[in-house]
Coordinates of C-alpha atoms in Angstrom, one line a residue:
X187 CA 13.7 5.5 54.3
X188 CA 11.4 4.3 51.5
X189 CA 8.5 6.4 50.1
X190 CA 6.2 6.7 47.2
X191 CA 4.1 9.9 47.0
X192 CA 1.2 10.4 44.6
X193 CA 0.0 13.8 43.5
X194 CA -2.3 15.4 40.9
X195 CA -5.6 13.9 41.9
X196 CA -8.6 16.1 42.2
X197 CA -12.2 16.7 41.2
X198 CA -13.0 17.0 37.5
X199 CA -16.1 16.9 35.3
X200 CA -16.6 13.9 33.0
X201 CA -14.6 14.4 29.8
X202 CA -11.9 16.3 31.5
X203 CA -8.3 15.4 32.2
X204 CA -5.9 14.9 35.1
X205 CA -2.3 14.1 35.3
X206 CA -1.1 12.0 38.2
X207 CA 2.5 11.9 39.4
X208 CA 4.3 9.5 41.6
X209 CA 7.7 10.3 43.0
X210 CA 9.9 7.7 44.7
X211 CA 12.5 8.2 47.3
X212 CA 14.9 6.0 49.1
X213 CA 15.9 2.5 47.8
X214 CA 12.9 2.3 45.4
X215 CA 14.4 5.0 43.2
X216 CA 15.9 2.3 41.1
X217 CA 12.8 0.2 40.7
X218 CA 12.5 -1.3 37.2
X219 CA 8.7 -1.4 37.2
X220 CA 6.2 1.1 38.3
X221 CA 2.5 1.1 38.0
X222 CA -0.9 2.5 39.0
X223 CA -3.7 0.8 40.7
X224 CA -7.1 2.2 41.7
X225 CA -9.7 1.3 44.2
X226 CA -13.2 2.5 43.4
X227 CA -16.2 2.4 45.7
X228 CA -17.7 -1.1 45.8
X229 CA -15.0 -2.5 43.6
X230 CA -11.8 -4.5 44.0
X231 CA -8.5 -2.9 43.5
X232 CA -7.5 -3.1 39.9
X233 CA -4.4 -2.5 37.8
X234 CA -4.7 0.6 35.7
X235 CA -1.3 0.7 34.0
X236 CA 2.3 -0.4 34.4
X237 CA 5.6 0.5 32.8
X238 CA 9.2 -0.7 33.0
X239 CA 12.5 0.9 32.2
X240 CA 12.7 -1.5 29.2
X241 CA 9.6 0.0 27.6
X242 CA 7.0 -2.7 28.5
X243 CA 3.6 -1.2 28.8
X244 CA 0.4 -2.7 30.3
X245 CA -3.0 -1.1 30.5
X246 CA -6.4 -2.2 31.8
X247 CA -8.9 -2.6 29.0
X248 CA -11.1 0.0 30.6
X249 CA -8.5 2.7 30.2
X250 CA -6.8 1.9 26.9
X251 CA -6.9 4.8 24.5
X252 CA -7.7 7.2 27.3
X253 CA -4.8 6.9 29.8
X254 CA -1.1 7.0 29.2
X255 CA 1.6 5.9 31.6
X256 CA 5.1 7.3 31.3
X257 CA 8.3 7.7 33.2
X258 CA 10.0 11.0 33.8
X259 CA 13.5 11.9 33.0
X260 CA 14.3 11.0 36.5
X261 CA 13.7 7.3 36.8
X262 CA 12.1 7.6 40.2
X263 CA 9.0 9.4 38.7
X264 CA 6.1 8.0 36.9
X265 CA 3.0 9.8 35.4
X266 CA -0.5 8.8 34.5
X267 CA -2.1 11.1 32.0
X268 CA -5.9 10.6 32.2
X269 CA -8.0 11.9 29.4
X270 CA -11.7 11.6 28.6
X271 CA -12.4 10.8 32.2
X272 CA -15.7 9.0 33.2
X273 CA -17.6 8.8 36.4
X274 CA -16.5 5.1 36.6
X275 CA -12.8 6.3 36.9
X276 CA -13.6 7.8 40.3
X277 CA -11.3 6.0 42.7
X278 CA -8.3 6.3 44.9
X279 CA -5.2 5.9 42.7
X280 CA -2.2 4.2 44.1
X281 CA 1.4 4.1 42.8
X282 CA 3.3 0.9 43.0
X283 CA 6.9 0.0 42.4
X284 CA 9.2 -3.0 42.3
X285 CA 12.2 -4.3 40.5
X286 CA 10.0 -7.1 39.1
X287 CA 7.2 -6.3 36.8
X288 CA 5.3 -9.4 37.7
X289 CA 4.7 -8.3 41.3
X290 CA 3.4 -4.9 40.0
X291 CA 1.0 -6.6 37.6
X292 CA -0.4 -8.9 40.2
X293 CA -0.7 -6.3 42.9
X294 CA 2.1 -7.5 45.3
X295 CA 4.6 -4.8 44.5
X296 CA 7.1 -4.1 47.2
X297 CA 6.4 -0.4 47.5
X298 CA 3.1 1.5 47.5
X299 CA 2.0 5.0 48.0
X300 CA -0.8 6.2 50.1
X301 CA -3.1 7.1 47.2
X302 CA -4.5 10.2 45.6
X303 CA -8.3 10.7 45.2
X304 CA -9.7 11.2 41.7
X305 CA -13.3 12.2 41.6
X306 CA -15.1 12.5 38.2
X307 CA -18.5 14.1 38.3
X308 CA -21.2 13.4 35.7

């Protein structure tokens, strides 16, 4: 009934770009807040970026100036434009959604995707 599906991951050389997409279905289609997390090898899961329908934006310091989060014309879609990719960006990227931004920011969002792998080679 409820699903988040990430796409757009892949293998790219350092300095390259990728665009991740997350499409929601079911009852999460109306979520006010959506975001991206990542889990890199040997590291904790960390917030990458978050966005609300009201225009609130949040970015991890490590990606500011390089990544851009946006929502599609359809409110059930969120994107992450990733530029100037570095090896340290290698991770599984997860989409998260909830009606409350706070839960997205702290990693307890109601809905999560299964992740898409991003691999950046040096």
